[in-house]
mmCIF file with all atom_site columns, C-alpha atoms in Angstrom:
data_model
loop_
_atom_site.group_PDB
_atom_site.id
_atom_site.type_symbol
_atom_site.label_atom_id
_atom_site.label_alt_id
_atom_site.label_comp_id
_atom_site.label_asym_id
_atom_site.label_entity_id
_atom_site.label_seq_id
_atom_site.pdbx_PDB_ins_code
_atom_site.Cartn_x
_atom_site.Cartn_y
_atom_site.Cartn_z
_atom_site.occupancy
_atom_site.B_iso_or_equiv
_atom_site.pdbx_formal_charge
_atom_site.auth_seq_id
_atom_site.auth_comp_id
_atom_site.auth_asym_id
_atom_site.auth_atom_id
_atom_site.pdbx_PDB_model_num
ATOM 1   C CA . MET A 1 1   ? 0.000   0.000   0.000   1.00 0.00 ? 1   MET A CA 1
ATOM 2   C CA . VAL A 1 2   ? 1.100   3.535   -0.693  1.00 0.00 ? 2   VAL A CA 1
ATOM 3   C CA . ASP A 1 3   ? -0.592  6.426   1.103   1.00 0.00 ? 3   ASP A CA 1
ATOM 4   C CA . GLY A 1 4   ? -3.169  3.943   2.380   1.00 0.00 ? 4   GLY A CA 1
ATOM 5   C CA . GLN A 1 5   ? -4.116  2.757   -1.108  1.00 0.00 ? 5   GLN A CA 1
ATOM 6   C CA . PRO A 1 6   ? -3.389  -0.779  -2.324  1.00 0.00 ? 6   PRO A CA 1
ATOM 7   C CA . VAL A 1 7   ? -1.183  -1.117  -5.369  1.00 0.00 ? 7   VAL A CA 1
ATOM 8   C CA . SER A 1 8   ? -3.159  -2.927  -8.066  1.00 0.00 ? 8   SER A CA 1
ATOM 9   C CA . ARG A 1 9   ? -2.083  -6.403  -9.132  1.00 0.00 ? 9   ARG A CA 1
ATOM 10  C CA . ASP A 1 10  ? -1.808  -5.130  -12.716 1.00 0.00 ? 10  ASP A CA 1
ATOM 11  C CA . ALA A 1 11  ? 0.904   -2.727  -11.621 1.00 0.00 ? 11  ALA A CA 1
ATOM 12  C CA . TRP A 1 12  ? 3.255   -5.628  -10.946 1.00 0.00 ? 12  TRP A CA 1
ATOM 13  C CA . ARG A 1 13  ? 3.460   -6.598  -14.618 1.00 0.00 ? 13  ARG A CA 1
ATOM 14  C CA . SER A 1 14  ? 6.817   -4.841  -14.634 1.00 0.00 ? 14  SER A CA 1
ATOM 15  C CA . ARG A 1 15  ? 8.846   -7.831  -13.473 1.00 0.00 ? 15  ARG A CA 1
ATOM 16  C CA . ARG A 1 16  ? 11.976  -5.921  -12.536 1.00 0.00 ? 16  ARG A CA 1
ATOM 17  C CA . ALA A 1 17  ? 10.015  -3.341  -10.548 1.00 0.00 ? 17  ALA A CA 1
ATOM 18  C CA . ALA A 1 18  ? 8.369   -6.242  -8.698  1.00 0.00 ? 18  ALA A CA 1
ATOM 19  C CA . ASP A 1 19  ? 11.782  -7.857  -8.174  1.00 0.00 ? 19  ASP A CA 1
ATOM 20  C CA . VAL A 1 20  ? 13.128  -4.634  -6.649  1.00 0.00 ? 20  VAL A CA 1
ATOM 21  C CA . VAL A 1 21  ? 10.158  -4.528  -4.254  1.00 0.00 ? 21  VAL A CA 1
ATOM 22  C CA . LYS A 1 22  ? 10.791  -8.145  -3.267  1.00 0.00 ? 22  LYS A CA 1
ATOM 23  C CA . LEU A 1 23  ? 14.409  -7.384  -2.466  1.00 0.00 ? 23  LEU A CA 1
ATOM 24  C CA . LEU A 1 24  ? 13.546  -4.208  -0.534  1.00 0.00 ? 24  LEU A CA 1
ATOM 25  C CA . ALA A 1 25  ? 10.672  -5.739  1.414   1.00 0.00 ? 25  ALA A CA 1
ATOM 26  C CA . LEU A 1 26  ? 12.595  -8.834  2.441   1.00 0.00 ? 26  LEU A CA 1
ATOM 27  C CA . ALA A 1 27  ? 16.048  -7.341  2.974   1.00 0.00 ? 27  ALA A CA 1
ATOM 28  C CA . PRO A 1 28  ? 17.423  -7.169  6.509   1.00 0.00 ? 28  PRO A CA 1
ATOM 29  C CA . ASP A 1 29  ? 16.365  -3.834  8.017   1.00 0.00 ? 29  ASP A CA 1
ATOM 30  C CA . HIS A 1 30  ? 14.325  -3.329  4.815   1.00 0.00 ? 30  HIS A CA 1
ATOM 31  C CA . ARG A 1 31  ? 17.191  -1.723  2.951   1.00 0.00 ? 31  ARG A CA 1
ATOM 32  C CA . ILE A 1 32  ? 19.771  -3.041  0.588   1.00 0.00 ? 32  ILE A CA 1
ATOM 33  C CA . HIS A 1 33  ? 22.786  -1.575  -1.174  1.00 0.00 ? 33  HIS A CA 1
ATOM 34  C CA . ARG A 1 34  ? 22.161  -0.755  -4.820  1.00 0.00 ? 34  ARG A CA 1
ATOM 35  C CA . LEU A 1 35  ? 25.175  -2.862  -5.862  1.00 0.00 ? 35  LEU A CA 1
ATOM 36  C CA . LEU A 1 36  ? 23.577  -5.948  -4.287  1.00 0.00 ? 36  LEU A CA 1
ATOM 37  C CA . VAL A 1 37  ? 20.341  -5.229  -6.163  1.00 0.00 ? 37  VAL A CA 1
ATOM 38  C CA . MET A 1 38  ? 22.247  -4.894  -9.429  1.00 0.00 ? 38  MET A CA 1
ATOM 39  C CA . ASP A 1 39  ? 24.136  -8.103  -8.692  1.00 0.00 ? 39  ASP A CA 1
ATOM 40  C CA . ALA A 1 40  ? 20.940  -10.000 -7.921  1.00 0.00 ? 40  ALA A CA 1
ATOM 41  C CA . LEU A 1 41  ? 18.915  -8.745  -10.887 1.00 0.00 ? 41  LEU A CA 1
ATOM 42  C CA . TRP A 1 42  ? 21.548  -8.271  -13.590 1.00 0.00 ? 42  TRP A CA 1
ATOM 43  C CA . PRO A 1 43  ? 24.443  -10.576 -12.681 1.00 0.00 ? 43  PRO A CA 1
ATOM 44  C CA . ASP A 1 44  ? 25.744  -10.802 -16.246 1.00 0.00 ? 44  ASP A CA 1
ATOM 45  C CA . ALA A 1 45  ? 25.444  -7.118  -17.128 1.00 0.00 ? 45  ALA A CA 1
ATOM 46  C CA . GLU A 1 46  ? 28.607  -5.459  -18.345 1.00 0.00 ? 46  GLU A CA 1
ATOM 47  C CA . GLY A 1 47  ? 29.820  -1.925  -17.777 1.00 0.00 ? 47  GLY A CA 1
ATOM 48  C CA . ASP A 1 48  ? 27.101  0.506   -16.827 1.00 0.00 ? 48  ASP A CA 1
ATOM 49  C CA . ALA A 1 49  ? 24.286  -1.744  -18.067 1.00 0.00 ? 49  ALA A CA 1
ATOM 50  C CA . ALA A 1 50  ? 23.229  -2.854  -14.575 1.00 0.00 ? 50  ALA A CA 1
ATOM 51  C CA . ARG A 1 51  ? 23.269  0.733   -13.268 1.00 0.00 ? 51  ARG A CA 1
ATOM 52  C CA . VAL A 1 52  ? 21.113  1.896   -16.179 1.00 0.00 ? 52  VAL A CA 1
ATOM 53  C CA . ALA A 1 53  ? 18.752  -1.072  -15.752 1.00 0.00 ? 53  ALA A CA 1
ATOM 54  C CA . LEU A 1 54  ? 18.389  -0.341  -12.023 1.00 0.00 ? 54  LEU A CA 1
ATOM 55  C CA . ALA A 1 55  ? 17.672  3.340   -12.705 1.00 0.00 ? 55  ALA A CA 1
ATOM 56  C CA . SER A 1 56  ? 14.995  2.283   -15.199 1.00 0.00 ? 56  SER A CA 1
ATOM 57  C CA . ALA A 1 57  ? 13.448  -0.242  -12.781 1.00 0.00 ? 57  ALA A CA 1
ATOM 58  C CA . LEU A 1 58  ? 13.402  2.353   -9.979  1.00 0.00 ? 58  LEU A CA 1
ATOM 59  C CA . HIS A 1 59  ? 11.776  4.900   -12.295 1.00 0.00 ? 59  HIS A CA 1
ATOM 60  C CA . ARG A 1 60  ? 9.052   2.372   -13.224 1.00 0.00 ? 60  ARG A CA 1
ATOM 61  C CA . LEU A 1 61  ? 8.620   1.360   -9.578  1.00 0.00 ? 61  LEU A CA 1
ATOM 62  C CA . ARG A 1 62  ? 8.192   4.938   -8.399  1.00 0.00 ? 62  ARG A CA 1
ATOM 63  C CA . GLY A 1 63  ? 5.717   5.499   -11.209 1.00 0.00 ? 63  GLY A CA 1
ATOM 64  C CA . LEU A 1 64  ? 3.597   2.495   -10.345 1.00 0.00 ? 64  LEU A CA 1
ATOM 65  C CA . LEU A 1 65  ? 3.680   3.393   -6.654  1.00 0.00 ? 65  LEU A CA 1
ATOM 66  C CA . GLY A 1 66  ? 2.581   6.892   -7.611  1.00 0.00 ? 66  GLY A CA 1
ATOM 67  C CA . ARG A 1 67  ? 5.096   8.705   -5.434  1.00 0.00 ? 67  ARG A CA 1
ATOM 68  C CA . GLU A 1 68  ? 8.685   9.632   -6.194  1.00 0.00 ? 68  GLU A CA 1
ATOM 69  C CA . GLN A 1 69  ? 9.474   9.467   -2.460  1.00 0.00 ? 69  GLN A CA 1
ATOM 70  C CA . ALA A 1 70  ? 8.117   5.900   -2.126  1.00 0.00 ? 70  ALA A CA 1
ATOM 71  C CA . VAL A 1 71  ? 11.599  4.524   -2.868  1.00 0.00 ? 71  VAL A CA 1
ATOM 72  C CA . LEU A 1 72  ? 14.482  6.127   -1.013  1.00 0.00 ? 72  LEU A CA 1
ATOM 73  C CA . ARG A 1 73  ? 18.175  6.148   -1.839  1.00 0.00 ? 73  ARG A CA 1
ATOM 74  C CA . GLN A 1 74  ? 20.642  7.214   0.804   1.00 0.00 ? 74  GLN A CA 1
ATOM 75  C CA . GLU A 1 75  ? 24.390  6.549   0.754   1.00 0.00 ? 75  GLU A CA 1
ATOM 76  C CA . GLY A 1 76  ? 23.907  3.814   -1.854  1.00 0.00 ? 76  GLY A CA 1
ATOM 77  C CA . GLN A 1 77  ? 21.217  2.074   0.195   1.00 0.00 ? 77  GLN A CA 1
ATOM 78  C CA . LEU A 1 78  ? 17.757  1.584   -1.305  1.00 0.00 ? 78  LEU A CA 1
ATOM 79  C CA . SER A 1 79  ? 14.605  1.246   0.779   1.00 0.00 ? 79  SER A CA 1
ATOM 80  C CA . LEU A 1 80  ? 10.874  1.628   0.620   1.00 0.00 ? 80  LEU A CA 1
ATOM 81  C CA . ASN A 1 81  ? 9.690   4.695   2.495   1.00 0.00 ? 81  ASN A CA 1
ATOM 82  C CA . GLY A 1 82  ? 7.972   3.322   5.595   1.00 0.00 ? 82  GLY A CA 1
ATOM 83  C CA . ARG A 1 83  ? 6.044   6.568   6.025   1.00 0.00 ? 83  ARG A CA 1
ATOM 84  C CA . LEU A 1 84  ? 4.376   6.124   2.650   1.00 0.00 ? 84  LEU A CA 1
ATOM 85  C CA . CYS A 1 85  ? 4.474   2.361   2.073   1.00 0.00 ? 85  CYS A CA 1
ATOM 86  C CA . TRP A 1 86  ? 2.784   -0.328  4.110   1.00 0.00 ? 86  TRP A CA 1
ATOM 87  C CA . VAL A 1 87  ? 4.072   -3.819  3.359   1.00 0.00 ? 87  VAL A CA 1
ATOM 88  C CA . ASP A 1 88  ? 2.227   -6.859  4.698   1.00 0.00 ? 88  ASP A CA 1
ATOM 89  C CA . VAL A 1 89  ? 5.490   -8.738  5.168   1.00 0.00 ? 89  VAL A CA 1
ATOM 90  C CA . TRP A 1 90  ? 6.717   -6.000  7.512   1.00 0.00 ? 90  TRP A CA 1
ATOM 91  C CA . ALA A 1 91  ? 3.475   -6.096  9.487   1.00 0.00 ? 91  ALA A CA 1
ATOM 92  C CA . VAL A 1 92  ? 3.699   -9.893  9.879   1.00 0.00 ? 92  VAL A CA 1
ATOM 93  C CA . GLU A 1 93  ? 7.318   -9.577  11.043  1.00 0.00 ? 93  GLU A CA 1
ATOM 94  C CA . ARG A 1 94  ? 6.380   -6.909  13.613  1.00 0.00 ? 94  ARG A CA 1
ATOM 95  C CA . LEU A 1 95  ? 3.473   -8.959  14.967  1.00 0.00 ? 95  LEU A CA 1
ATOM 96  C CA . LEU A 1 96  ? 5.595   -12.095 15.261  1.00 0.00 ? 96  LEU A CA 1
ATOM 97  C CA . GLY A 1 97  ? 8.288   -10.046 16.992  1.00 0.00 ? 97  GLY A CA 1
ATOM 98  C CA . ARG A 1 98  ? 5.784   -8.957  19.633  1.00 0.00 ? 98  ARG A CA 1
ATOM 99  C CA . VAL A 1 99  ? 4.320   -12.433 20.266  1.00 0.00 ? 99  VAL A CA 1
ATOM 100 C CA . GLU A 1 100 ? 6.929   -13.537 22.817  1.00 0.00 ? 100 GLU A CA 1
ATOM 101 C CA . THR A 1 101 ? 6.159   -10.713 25.250  1.00 0.00 ? 101 THR A CA 1
ATOM 102 C CA . ALA A 1 102 ? 2.475   -10.247 24.480  1.00 0.00 ? 102 ALA A CA 1
ATOM 103 C CA . ALA A 1 103 ? -0.259  -10.673 27.055  1.00 0.00 ? 103 ALA A CA 1
ATOM 104 C CA . ASN A 1 104 ? -2.422  -12.174 24.315  1.00 0.00 ? 104 ASN A CA 1
ATOM 105 C CA . PRO A 1 105 ? -0.172  -14.015 21.824  1.00 0.00 ? 105 PRO A CA 1
ATOM 106 C CA . GLN A 1 106 ? -3.203  -15.696 20.228  1.00 0.00 ? 106 GLN A CA 1
ATOM 107 C CA . GLU A 1 107 ? -4.571  -12.367 19.023  1.00 0.00 ? 107 GLU A CA 1
ATOM 108 C CA . LEU A 1 108 ? -1.238  -11.271 17.549  1.00 0.00 ? 108 LEU A CA 1
ATOM 109 C CA . THR A 1 109 ? -0.819  -14.673 15.902  1.00 0.00 ? 109 THR A CA 1
ATOM 110 C CA . ARG A 1 110 ? -4.350  -14.458 14.481  1.00 0.00 ? 110 ARG A CA 1
ATOM 111 C CA . LYS A 1 111 ? -3.568  -11.006 13.028  1.00 0.00 ? 111 LYS A CA 1
ATOM 112 C CA . ALA A 1 112 ? -0.258  -12.201 11.561  1.00 0.00 ? 112 ALA A CA 1
ATOM 113 C CA . ALA A 1 113 ? -1.916  -15.257 9.999   1.00 0.00 ? 113 ALA A CA 1
ATOM 114 C CA . GLY A 1 114 ? -4.645  -13.024 8.579   1.00 0.00 ? 114 GLY A CA 1
ATOM 115 C CA . LEU A 1 115 ? -2.114  -10.730 6.935   1.00 0.00 ? 115 LEU A CA 1
ATOM 116 C CA . TYR A 1 116 ? 0.093   -13.460 5.547   1.00 0.00 ? 116 TYR A CA 1
ATOM 117 C CA . ARG A 1 117 ? -0.726  -14.137 1.898   1.00 0.00 ? 117 ARG A CA 1
ATOM 118 C CA . GLY A 1 118 ? 1.816   -16.782 0.937   1.00 0.00 ? 118 GLY A CA 1
ATOM 119 C CA . ALA A 1 119 ? 4.362   -16.299 -1.817  1.00 0.00 ? 119 ALA A CA 1
ATOM 120 C CA . PHE A 1 120 ? 5.360   -12.665 -2.087  1.00 0.00 ? 120 PHE A CA 1
ATOM 121 C CA . LEU A 1 121 ? 3.739   -10.998 -5.083  1.00 0.00 ? 121 LEU A CA 1
ATOM 122 C CA . ASP A 1 122 ? 2.069   -14.317 -5.902  1.00 0.00 ? 122 ASP A CA 1
ATOM 123 C CA . GLU A 1 123 ? 5.083   -16.311 -7.022  1.00 0.00 ? 123 GLU A CA 1
ATOM 124 C CA . PRO A 1 124 ? 8.378   -17.495 -5.648  1.00 0.00 ? 124 PRO A CA 1
ATOM 125 C CA . ASP A 1 125 ? 11.230  -16.375 -7.850  1.00 0.00 ? 125 ASP A CA 1
ATOM 126 C CA . LEU A 1 126 ? 14.089  -18.801 -8.109  1.00 0.00 ? 126 LEU A CA 1
ATOM 127 C CA . ALA A 1 127 ? 16.244  -16.095 -9.675  1.00 0.00 ? 127 ALA A CA 1
ATOM 128 C CA . LEU A 1 128 ? 15.921  -14.138 -6.437  1.00 0.00 ? 128 LEU A CA 1
ATOM 129 C CA . HIS A 1 129 ? 16.932  -17.012 -4.208  1.00 0.00 ? 129 HIS A CA 1
ATOM 130 C CA . GLN A 1 130 ? 17.911  -14.683 -1.348  1.00 0.00 ? 130 GLN A CA 1
ATOM 131 C CA . SER A 1 131 ? 14.466  -13.098 -1.112  1.00 0.00 ? 131 SER A CA 1
ATOM 132 C CA . THR A 1 132 ? 12.804  -16.486 -1.652  1.00 0.00 ? 132 THR A CA 1
ATOM 133 C CA . ALA A 1 133 ? 14.800  -17.874 1.286   1.00 0.00 ? 133 ALA A CA 1
ATOM 134 C CA . LEU A 1 134 ? 13.855  -14.907 3.492   1.00 0.00 ? 134 LEU A CA 1
ATOM 135 C CA . ALA A 1 135 ? 10.176  -15.273 2.558   1.00 0.00 ? 135 ALA A CA 1
ATOM 136 C CA . GLU A 1 136 ? 10.354  -18.989 3.353   1.00 0.00 ? 136 GLU A CA 1
ATOM 137 C CA . GLY A 1 137 ? 11.925  -18.151 6.719   1.00 0.00 ? 137 GLY A CA 1
ATOM 138 C CA . LEU A 1 138 ? 9.018   -15.829 7.527   1.00 0.00 ? 138 LEU A CA 1
ATOM 139 C CA . ARG A 1 139 ? 6.527   -18.525 6.494   1.00 0.00 ? 139 ARG A CA 1
ATOM 140 C CA . ARG A 1 140 ? 8.221   -21.081 8.763   1.00 0.00 ? 140 ARG A CA 1
ATOM 141 C CA . ARG A 1 141 ? 8.319   -18.625 11.649  1.00 0.00 ? 141 ARG A CA 1
ATOM 142 C CA . LEU A 1 142 ? 4.582   -17.983 11.308  1.00 0.00 ? 142 LEU A CA 1
ATOM 143 C CA . LEU A 1 143 ? 3.807   -21.716 11.075  1.00 0.00 ? 143 LEU A CA 1
ATOM 144 C CA . ARG A 1 144 ? 5.866   -22.419 14.223  1.00 0.00 ? 144 ARG A CA 1
ATOM 145 C CA . GLN A 1 145 ? 3.905   -19.744 16.066  1.00 0.00 ? 145 GLN A CA 1
ATOM 146 C CA . ILE A 1 146 ? 0.554   -21.137 14.882  1.00 0.00 ? 146 ILE A CA 1
ATOM 147 C CA . VAL A 1 147 ? 1.565   -24.617 16.073  1.00 0.00 ? 147 VAL A CA 1
ATOM 148 C CA . ARG A 1 148 ? 2.747   -23.144 19.400  1.00 0.00 ? 148 ARG A CA 1
ATOM 149 C CA . VAL A 1 149 ? -0.639  -21.480 19.946  1.00 0.00 ? 149 VAL A CA 1
ATOM 150 C CA . GLY A 1 150 ? -2.445  -24.668 18.909  1.00 0.00 ? 150 GLY A CA 1
ATOM 151 C CA . ARG A 1 151 ? -0.474  -26.681 21.468  1.00 0.00 ? 151 ARG A CA 1
ATOM 152 C CA . GLN A 1 152 ? -1.333  -24.151 24.173  1.00 0.00 ? 152 GLN A CA 1
ATOM 153 C CA . CYS A 1 153 ? -5.031  -24.578 23.349  1.00 0.00 ? 153 CYS A CA 1
ATOM 154 C CA . GLU A 1 154 ? -5.051  -28.401 23.246  1.00 0.00 ? 154 GLU A CA 1
ATOM 155 C CA . PRO A 1 155 ? -5.582  -29.172 26.965  1.00 0.00 ? 155 PRO A CA 1
ATOM 156 C CA . ALA A 1 156 ? -8.495  -26.763 27.456  1.00 0.00 ? 156 ALA A CA 1
ATOM 157 C CA . ASP A 1 157 ? -10.086 -26.684 23.998  1.00 0.00 ? 157 ASP A CA 1
ATOM 158 C CA . PRO A 1 158 ? -9.091  -29.355 21.462  1.00 0.00 ? 158 PRO A CA 1
ATOM 159 C CA . GLN A 1 159 ? -11.436 -27.916 18.827  1.00 0.00 ? 159 GLN A CA 1
ATOM 160 C CA . GLN A 1 160 ? -9.793  -24.500 19.062  1.00 0.00 ? 160 GLN A CA 1
ATOM 161 C CA . ALA A 1 161 ? -6.412  -26.216 18.741  1.00 0.00 ? 161 ALA A CA 1
ATOM 162 C CA . ALA A 1 162 ? -7.655  -28.037 15.628  1.00 0.00 ? 162 ALA A CA 1
ATOM 163 C CA . ASP A 1 163 ? -8.822  -24.700 14.206  1.00 0.00 ? 163 ASP A CA 1
ATOM 164 C CA . TRP A 1 164 ? -5.324  -23.303 14.706  1.00 0.00 ? 164 TRP A CA 1
ATOM 165 C CA . TYR A 1 165 ? -3.746  -26.345 13.065  1.00 0.00 ? 165 TYR A CA 1
ATOM 166 C CA . ASP A 1 166 ? -6.068  -25.900 10.087  1.00 0.00 ? 166 ASP A CA 1
ATOM 167 C CA . LYS A 1 167 ? -4.326  -22.575 9.437   1.00 0.00 ? 167 LYS A CA 1
ATOM 168 C CA . THR A 1 168 ? -1.101  -24.415 8.632   1.00 0.00 ? 168 THR A CA 1
#
């Protein structure tokens, strides 16, 4: 979402713009050096070709997000602007991060499971193995938490536990 508005599925037809979003959304601390993006997306590019391709992909991405400031570049690091962009993956990560100390971990787990939509931007991308691995790590983390909540429910309410297990 950008400025509270969902980005249409049609907007992601630009594969490289979608690939940049995948890398930015799943990168540690949600930022990644532009050289790593170029290496991941255009590993065989020679000379300035990768730099030009990245500039083009960023231009398309900013256009489809509708805001120039939606993608930030600072000291070679690229990131999505958290003030303008809401990313479900980030929300799931935050909720799972709060589960351990929460008074009501079931509610946070329910919210995280409700936000989680599976493969990022509808398809795993083997060419972006790093982001695919990070997305898979998030999926496993969520599944472990769902199972943990289900096990907590088993003694008092087996049906509620079964409902949790159905989410896996």
